[in-house]
Coordinates of C-alpha atoms and ligand atoms in Angstrom, one line a residue:
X1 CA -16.2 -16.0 -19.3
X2 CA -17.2 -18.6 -17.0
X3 CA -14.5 -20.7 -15.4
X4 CA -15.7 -23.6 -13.7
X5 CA -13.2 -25.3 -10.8
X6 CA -13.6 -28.7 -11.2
X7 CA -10.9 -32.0 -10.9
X8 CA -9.1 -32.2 -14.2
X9 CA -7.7 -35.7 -15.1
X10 CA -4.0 -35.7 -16.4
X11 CA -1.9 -37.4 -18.3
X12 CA 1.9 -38.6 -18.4
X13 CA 3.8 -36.8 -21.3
X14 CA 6.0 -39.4 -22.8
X15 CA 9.6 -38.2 -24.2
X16 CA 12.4 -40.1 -26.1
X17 CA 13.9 -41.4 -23.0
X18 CA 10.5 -43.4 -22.1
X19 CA 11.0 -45.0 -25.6
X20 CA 13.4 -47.5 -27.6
X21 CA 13.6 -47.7 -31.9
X22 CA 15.1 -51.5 -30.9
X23 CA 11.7 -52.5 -30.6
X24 CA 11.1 -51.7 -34.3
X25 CA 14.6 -51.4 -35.8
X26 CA 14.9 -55.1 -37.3
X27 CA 11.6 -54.8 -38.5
X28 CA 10.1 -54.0 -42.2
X29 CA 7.8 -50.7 -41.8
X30 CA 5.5 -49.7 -44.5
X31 CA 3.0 -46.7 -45.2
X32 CA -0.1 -47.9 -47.2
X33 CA -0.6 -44.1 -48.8
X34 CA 2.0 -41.3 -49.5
X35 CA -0.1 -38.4 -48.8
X36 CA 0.0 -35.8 -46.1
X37 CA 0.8 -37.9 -43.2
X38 CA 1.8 -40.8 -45.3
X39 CA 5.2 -39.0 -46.7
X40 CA 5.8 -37.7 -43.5
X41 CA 5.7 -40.4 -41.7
X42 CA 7.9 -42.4 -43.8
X43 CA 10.3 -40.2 -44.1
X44 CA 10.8 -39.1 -40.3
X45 CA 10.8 -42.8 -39.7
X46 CA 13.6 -43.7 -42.5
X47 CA 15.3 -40.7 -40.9
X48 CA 15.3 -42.7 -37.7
X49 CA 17.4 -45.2 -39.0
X50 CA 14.6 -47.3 -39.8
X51 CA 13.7 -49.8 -42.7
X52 CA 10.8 -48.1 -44.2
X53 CA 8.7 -49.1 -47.7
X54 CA 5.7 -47.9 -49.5
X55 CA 2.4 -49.3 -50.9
X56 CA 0.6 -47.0 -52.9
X57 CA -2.0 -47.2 -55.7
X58 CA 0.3 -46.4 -59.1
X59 CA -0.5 -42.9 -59.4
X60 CA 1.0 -39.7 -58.7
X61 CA 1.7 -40.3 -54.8
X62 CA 3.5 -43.5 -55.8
X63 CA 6.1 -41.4 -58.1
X64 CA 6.4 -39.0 -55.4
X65 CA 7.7 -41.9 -52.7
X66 CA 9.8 -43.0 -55.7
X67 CA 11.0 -40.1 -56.2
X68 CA 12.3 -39.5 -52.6
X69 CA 14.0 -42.7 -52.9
X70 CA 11.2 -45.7 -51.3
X71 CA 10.5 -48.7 -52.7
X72 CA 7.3 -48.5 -54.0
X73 CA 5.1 -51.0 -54.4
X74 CA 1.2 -52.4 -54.8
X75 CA -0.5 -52.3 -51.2
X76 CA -0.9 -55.8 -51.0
X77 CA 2.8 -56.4 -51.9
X78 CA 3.3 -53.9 -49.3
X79 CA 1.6 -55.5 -47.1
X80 CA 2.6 -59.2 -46.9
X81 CA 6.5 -57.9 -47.1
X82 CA 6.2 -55.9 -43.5
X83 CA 5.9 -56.4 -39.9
X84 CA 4.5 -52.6 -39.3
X85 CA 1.6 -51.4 -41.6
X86 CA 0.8 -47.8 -41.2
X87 CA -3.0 -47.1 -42.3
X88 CA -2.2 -43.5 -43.6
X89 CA -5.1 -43.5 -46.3
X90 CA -7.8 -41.5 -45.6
X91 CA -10.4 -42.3 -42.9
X92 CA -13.4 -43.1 -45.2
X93 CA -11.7 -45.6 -47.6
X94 CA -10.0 -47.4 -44.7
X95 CA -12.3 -50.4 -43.9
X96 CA -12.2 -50.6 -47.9
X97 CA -8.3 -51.0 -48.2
X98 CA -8.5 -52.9 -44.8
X99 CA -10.7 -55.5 -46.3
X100 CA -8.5 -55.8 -49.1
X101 CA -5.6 -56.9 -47.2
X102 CA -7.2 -58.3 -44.6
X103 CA -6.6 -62.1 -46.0
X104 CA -2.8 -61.2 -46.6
X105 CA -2.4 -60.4 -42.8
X106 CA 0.2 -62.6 -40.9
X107 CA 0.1 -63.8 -37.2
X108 CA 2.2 -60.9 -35.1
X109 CA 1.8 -57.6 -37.8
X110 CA 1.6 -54.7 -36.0
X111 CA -1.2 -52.3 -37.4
X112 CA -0.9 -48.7 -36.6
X113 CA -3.3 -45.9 -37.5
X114 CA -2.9 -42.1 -37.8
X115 CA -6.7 -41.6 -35.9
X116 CA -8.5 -43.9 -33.7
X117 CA -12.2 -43.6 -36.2
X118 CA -12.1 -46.9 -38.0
X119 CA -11.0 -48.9 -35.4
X120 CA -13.3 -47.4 -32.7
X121 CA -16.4 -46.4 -34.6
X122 CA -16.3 -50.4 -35.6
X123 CA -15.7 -49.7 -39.6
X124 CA -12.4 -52.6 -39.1
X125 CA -12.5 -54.9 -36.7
X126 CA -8.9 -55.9 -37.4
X127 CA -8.0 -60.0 -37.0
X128 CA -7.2 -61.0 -32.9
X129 CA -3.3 -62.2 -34.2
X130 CA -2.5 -58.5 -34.9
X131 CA -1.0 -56.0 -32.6
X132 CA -3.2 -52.7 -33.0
X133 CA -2.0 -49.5 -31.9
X134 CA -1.8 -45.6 -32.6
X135 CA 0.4 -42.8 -33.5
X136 CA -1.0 -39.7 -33.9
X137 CA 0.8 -36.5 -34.7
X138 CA -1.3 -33.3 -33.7
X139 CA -0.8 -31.6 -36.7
X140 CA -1.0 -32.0 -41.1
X141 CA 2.0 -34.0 -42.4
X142 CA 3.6 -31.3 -43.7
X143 CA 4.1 -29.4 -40.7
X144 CA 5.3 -32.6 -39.1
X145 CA 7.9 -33.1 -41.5
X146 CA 9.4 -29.7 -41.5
X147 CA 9.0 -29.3 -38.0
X148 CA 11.2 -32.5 -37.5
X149 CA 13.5 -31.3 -40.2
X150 CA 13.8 -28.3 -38.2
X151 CA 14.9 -30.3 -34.8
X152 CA 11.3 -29.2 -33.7
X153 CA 9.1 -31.4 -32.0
X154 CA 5.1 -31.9 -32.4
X155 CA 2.7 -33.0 -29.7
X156 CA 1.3 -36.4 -30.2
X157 CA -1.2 -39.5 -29.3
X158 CA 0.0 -42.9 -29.0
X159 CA -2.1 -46.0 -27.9
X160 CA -2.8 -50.0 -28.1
X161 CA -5.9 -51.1 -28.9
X162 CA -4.8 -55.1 -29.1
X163 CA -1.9 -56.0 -27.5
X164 CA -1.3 -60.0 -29.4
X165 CA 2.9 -59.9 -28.8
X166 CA 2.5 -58.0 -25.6
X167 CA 4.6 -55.3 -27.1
X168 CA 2.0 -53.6 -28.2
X169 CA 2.7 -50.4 -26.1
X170 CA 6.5 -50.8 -26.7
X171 CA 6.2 -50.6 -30.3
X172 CA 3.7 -47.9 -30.3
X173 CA 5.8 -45.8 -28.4
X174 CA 8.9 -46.6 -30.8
X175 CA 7.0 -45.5 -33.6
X176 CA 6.0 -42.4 -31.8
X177 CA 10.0 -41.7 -31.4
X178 CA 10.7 -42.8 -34.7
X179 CA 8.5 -40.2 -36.1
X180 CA 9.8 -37.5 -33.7
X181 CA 6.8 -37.3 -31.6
X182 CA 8.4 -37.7 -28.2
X183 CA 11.6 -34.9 -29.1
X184 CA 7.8 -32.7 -28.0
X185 CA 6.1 -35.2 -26.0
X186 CA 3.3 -37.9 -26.8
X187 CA 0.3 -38.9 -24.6
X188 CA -1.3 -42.5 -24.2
X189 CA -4.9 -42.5 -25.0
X190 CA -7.5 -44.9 -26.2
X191 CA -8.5 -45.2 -30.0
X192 CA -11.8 -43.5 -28.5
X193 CA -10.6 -40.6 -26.7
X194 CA -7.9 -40.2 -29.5
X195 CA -10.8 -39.2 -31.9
X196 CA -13.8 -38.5 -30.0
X197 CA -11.9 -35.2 -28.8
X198 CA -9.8 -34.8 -32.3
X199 CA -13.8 -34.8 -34.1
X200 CA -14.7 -32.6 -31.2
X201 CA -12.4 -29.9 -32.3
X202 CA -12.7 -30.3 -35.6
X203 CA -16.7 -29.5 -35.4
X204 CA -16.6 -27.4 -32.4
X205 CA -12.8 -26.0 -31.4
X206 CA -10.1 -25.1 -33.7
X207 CA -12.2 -26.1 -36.7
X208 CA -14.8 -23.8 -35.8
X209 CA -12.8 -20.7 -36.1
X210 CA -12.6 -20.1 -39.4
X211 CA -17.3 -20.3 -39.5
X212 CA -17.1 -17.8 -36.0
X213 CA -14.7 -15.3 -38.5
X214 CA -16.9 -15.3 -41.1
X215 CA -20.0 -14.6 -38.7
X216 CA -18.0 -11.7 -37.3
X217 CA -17.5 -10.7 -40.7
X218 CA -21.0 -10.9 -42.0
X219 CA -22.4 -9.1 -39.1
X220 CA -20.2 -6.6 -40.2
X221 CA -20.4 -6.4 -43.6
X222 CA -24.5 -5.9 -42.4
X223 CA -24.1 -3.0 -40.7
X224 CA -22.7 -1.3 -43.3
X225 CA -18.7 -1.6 -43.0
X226 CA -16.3 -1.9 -45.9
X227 CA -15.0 -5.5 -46.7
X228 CA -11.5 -4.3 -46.3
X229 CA -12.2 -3.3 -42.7
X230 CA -14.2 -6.3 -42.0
X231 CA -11.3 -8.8 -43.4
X232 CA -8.6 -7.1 -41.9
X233 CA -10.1 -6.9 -38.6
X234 CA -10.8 -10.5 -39.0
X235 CA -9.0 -13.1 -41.0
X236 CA -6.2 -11.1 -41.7
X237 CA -5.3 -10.4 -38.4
X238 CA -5.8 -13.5 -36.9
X239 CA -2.2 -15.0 -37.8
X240 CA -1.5 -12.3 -35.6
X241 CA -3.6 -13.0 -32.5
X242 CA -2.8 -16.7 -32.6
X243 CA 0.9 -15.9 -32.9
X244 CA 0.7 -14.2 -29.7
X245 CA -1.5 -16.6 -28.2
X246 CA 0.6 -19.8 -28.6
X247 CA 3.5 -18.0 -27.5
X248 CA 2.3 -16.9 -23.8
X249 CA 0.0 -18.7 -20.8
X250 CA -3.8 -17.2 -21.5
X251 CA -3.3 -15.5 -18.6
X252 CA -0.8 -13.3 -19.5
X253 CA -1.3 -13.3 -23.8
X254 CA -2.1 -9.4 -23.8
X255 CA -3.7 -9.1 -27.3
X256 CA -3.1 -5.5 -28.4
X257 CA -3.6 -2.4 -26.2
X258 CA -5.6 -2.5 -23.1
X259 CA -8.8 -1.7 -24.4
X260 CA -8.9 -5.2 -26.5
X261 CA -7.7 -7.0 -23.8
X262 CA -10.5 -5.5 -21.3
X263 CA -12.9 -6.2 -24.6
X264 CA -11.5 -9.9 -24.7
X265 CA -11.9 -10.7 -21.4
X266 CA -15.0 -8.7 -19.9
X267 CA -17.2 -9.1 -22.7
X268 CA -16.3 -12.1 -25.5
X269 CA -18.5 -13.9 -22.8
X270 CA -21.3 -12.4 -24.1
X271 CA -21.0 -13.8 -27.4
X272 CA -19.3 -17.0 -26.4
X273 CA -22.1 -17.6 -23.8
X274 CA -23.9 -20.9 -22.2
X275 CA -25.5 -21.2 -25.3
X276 CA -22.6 -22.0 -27.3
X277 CA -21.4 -23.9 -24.1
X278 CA -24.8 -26.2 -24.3
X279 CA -24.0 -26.6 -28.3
X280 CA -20.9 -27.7 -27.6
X281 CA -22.1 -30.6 -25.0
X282 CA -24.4 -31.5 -27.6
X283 CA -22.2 -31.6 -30.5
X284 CA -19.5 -34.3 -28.3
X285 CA -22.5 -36.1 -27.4
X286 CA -23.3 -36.4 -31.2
X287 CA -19.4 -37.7 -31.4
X288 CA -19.6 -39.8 -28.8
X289 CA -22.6 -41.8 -30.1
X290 CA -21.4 -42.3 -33.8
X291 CA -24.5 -40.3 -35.0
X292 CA -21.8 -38.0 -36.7
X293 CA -19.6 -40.9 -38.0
X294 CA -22.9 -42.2 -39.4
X295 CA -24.0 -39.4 -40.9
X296 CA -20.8 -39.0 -42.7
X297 CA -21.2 -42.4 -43.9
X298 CA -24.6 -41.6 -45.2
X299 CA -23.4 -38.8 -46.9
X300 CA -20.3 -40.3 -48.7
X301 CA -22.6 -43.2 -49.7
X302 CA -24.4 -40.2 -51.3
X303 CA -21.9 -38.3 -53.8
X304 CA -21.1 -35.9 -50.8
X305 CA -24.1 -33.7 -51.9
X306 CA -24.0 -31.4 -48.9
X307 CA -20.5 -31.5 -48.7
X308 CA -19.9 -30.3 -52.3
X309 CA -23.0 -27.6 -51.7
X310 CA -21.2 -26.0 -48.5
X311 CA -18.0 -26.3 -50.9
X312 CA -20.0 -24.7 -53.6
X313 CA -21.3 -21.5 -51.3
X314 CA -17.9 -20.9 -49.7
X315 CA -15.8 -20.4 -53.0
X316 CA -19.0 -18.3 -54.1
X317 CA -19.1 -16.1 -50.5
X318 CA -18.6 -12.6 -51.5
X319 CA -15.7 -12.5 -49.2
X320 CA -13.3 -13.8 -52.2
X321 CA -13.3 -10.5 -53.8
X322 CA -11.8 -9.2 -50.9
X323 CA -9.6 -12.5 -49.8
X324 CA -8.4 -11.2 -53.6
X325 CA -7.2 -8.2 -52.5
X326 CA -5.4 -9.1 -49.5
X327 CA -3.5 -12.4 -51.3
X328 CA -2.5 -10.1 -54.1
X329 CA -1.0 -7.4 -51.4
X330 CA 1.0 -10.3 -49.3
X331 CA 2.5 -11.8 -52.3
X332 CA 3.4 -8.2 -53.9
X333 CA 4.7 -7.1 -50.2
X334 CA 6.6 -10.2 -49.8
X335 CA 4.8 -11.5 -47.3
Ligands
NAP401 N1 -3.8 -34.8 -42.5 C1 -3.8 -34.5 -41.2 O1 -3.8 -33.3 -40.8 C2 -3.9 -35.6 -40.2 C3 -3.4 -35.4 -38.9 C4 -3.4 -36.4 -38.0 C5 -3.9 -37.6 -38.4 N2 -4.4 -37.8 -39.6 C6 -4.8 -39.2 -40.0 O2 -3.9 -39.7 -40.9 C7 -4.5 -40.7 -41.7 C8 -4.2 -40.4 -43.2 O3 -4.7 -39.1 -43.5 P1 -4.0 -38.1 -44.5 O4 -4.6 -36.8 -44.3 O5 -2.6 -38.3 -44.5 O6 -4.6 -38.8 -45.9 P2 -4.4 -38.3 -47.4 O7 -3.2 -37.3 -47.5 O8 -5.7 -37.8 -47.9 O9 -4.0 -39.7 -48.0 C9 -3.7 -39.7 -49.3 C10 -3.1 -41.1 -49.6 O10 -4.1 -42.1 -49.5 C11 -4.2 -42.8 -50.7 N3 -5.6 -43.2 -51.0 C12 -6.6 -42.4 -51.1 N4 -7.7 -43.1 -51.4 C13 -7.3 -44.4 -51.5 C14 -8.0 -45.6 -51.8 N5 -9.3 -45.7 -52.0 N6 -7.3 -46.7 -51.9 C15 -5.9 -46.7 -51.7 N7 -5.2 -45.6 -51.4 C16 -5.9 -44.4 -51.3 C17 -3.6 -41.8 -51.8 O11 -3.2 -42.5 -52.9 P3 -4.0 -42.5 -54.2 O12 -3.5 -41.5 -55.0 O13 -3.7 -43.9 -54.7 O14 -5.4 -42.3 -53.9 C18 -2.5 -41.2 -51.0 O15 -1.4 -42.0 -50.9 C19 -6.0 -40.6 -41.4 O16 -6.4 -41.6 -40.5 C20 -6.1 -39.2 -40.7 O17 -7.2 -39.1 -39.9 C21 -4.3 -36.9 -40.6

């Protein structure tokens, strides 16, 4: 492993007392979208205290806000009723929904997204009498709202890309506490650090685990080892590592007996080596351009072929037969 000393920038973590719901509490709020961040959202904020509504398409997210007690209503409805619009619809149909309501948009709205990639990739280019920020919760919606429910806290983004009322940052950050973002601790950040480095791990971090598994697996599945070993040692027992890793400092997160944590630390570098270091670079430089944000275009604008090809080849991996086995044995052991 090679740990280079360099200067590291920080940032301020923001907590509840840096932050005040007055800013927001008079104020209509809705979600355009119900779905994974859209009923969390809503409901940590109506939790809050706040004054929260929903725009939805009429459809089956629409009966679920009903059905946990919103006013439901048609997004444009939604969205000439509020002074907060939360964008919680997926990235790709954004600028489409934005353009929508676009001509309903009043002087002094405040729109706040979930991810910096419309805004900063250029896909809306939201009207100067607007206040634009972010509040991004590090996690799905789901855990969000559970979390919260649980008095738990989740790390989070927030951040003004327009500042019209000169609020801006003050309204963010109620949001942020509104949602239960600062009970953890939120960050300020640009719309373009926000997602350059949330795309970053999606291609290349976290999201990369589950590919780097599946190598590991392969590789041994090759040489001749049983699926059962190969899973276990792999996928199954990763809820295990990652347990103990986000419970101690890397330094001290002993994974197993002293033989794996020699084998971790002395010689993982050899598989994670400059090579992946040098893909890595290239892949945030990808990011950073917009080549990837284009080429996801590109591919929407296409039916998703390769997306629904890589979709295809996963669900047909041989690794299901096994994946089988071992969701059969957790639900029968009570996992
Ligand atoms: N999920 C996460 O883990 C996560 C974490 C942090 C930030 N974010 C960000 O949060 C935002 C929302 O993501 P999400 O995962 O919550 O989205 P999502 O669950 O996929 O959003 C579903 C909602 O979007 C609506 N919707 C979908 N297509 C629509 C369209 N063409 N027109 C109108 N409504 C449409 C759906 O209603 P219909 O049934 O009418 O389609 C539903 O209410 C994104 O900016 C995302 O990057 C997500």
């Amino acid at each position: 492993m090679t740990i280079r000393q360099r200067e590291v920038k920080r940032d301020r973590l923001y907590t509840e007392g840096d932050a005040d719901l007055k800013h927001i509490r008079d104020k209509c709020i809705t979600t355009i979208g119900y779905g994974s961040q859209g009923h969390a959202q809503a409901l940590n904020l109506r939790d809050s205290g706040l004054n929260v509504i929903v725009g939805n398409r009429e459809d089956r997210f629409a009966a679920e806000a009903r059905a946990d007690g919103f006013d439901v209503m048609p997004i444009v409805q939604a969205v000439k009723r509020a002074d907060v619009i939360l964008f919680l619809i997926p990235d790709e149909v954004q600028a489409a929904v934005y353009s929508e309501v676009e001509p309903y948009l009043r002087e002094g709205q405040v729109l706040d997204f979930a991810s910096g990639y419309s805004v900063h990739f250029g896909l809306i280019r939201p009207l100067p009498f607007l206040d634009v920020v972010l509040t991004v919760p590090t996690c799905r919606g789901t855990v969000l709202r559970e979390r919260i429910q649980r008095g738990q806290g989740v790390f989070g983004h927030f951040g003004v890309y327009q500042d019209y009322s000169g609020k801006a940052g003050d309204i963010a950050m109620a949001l942020a506490k509104g949602m239960g973002l600062l009970k953890f601790g939120c960050t300020e950040c640009s719309f373009g650090q926000e997602v350059v480095v949330n795309l970053f791990a999606e291609s290349a971090g976290l999201g990369a685990i589950p590919q780097y598994l599946l190598t590991a697996y392969e590789v041994l599945i090759e040489a001749g080892f049983s699926a059962e070993a190969a899973y276990a040692e792999t996928f199954y027992e990763l809820q295990f590592f990652v347990e103990n890793l986000v419970k101690e400092r890397l330094a001290n997160s002993r994974q197993g007996s002293s033989t794996s944590t020699y084998l971790i630390l002395s010689k993982t570098g050899e598989v994670v080596d400059d090579h992946v270091r040098d893909n890595m670079r290239r892949m945030l430089g990808r990011i950073q351009s917009g080549e990837l944000v284009r080429e996801w275009n590109l591919e929407q604008m296409a039916g998703a072929p390769m997306l629904h090809q890589r979709k295809r080849a996963l669900a047909e991996h041989e690794i299901k037969d096994v994946e089988d086995v071992f969701l059969e044995r957790k639900k029968a052991s009570g996992w």
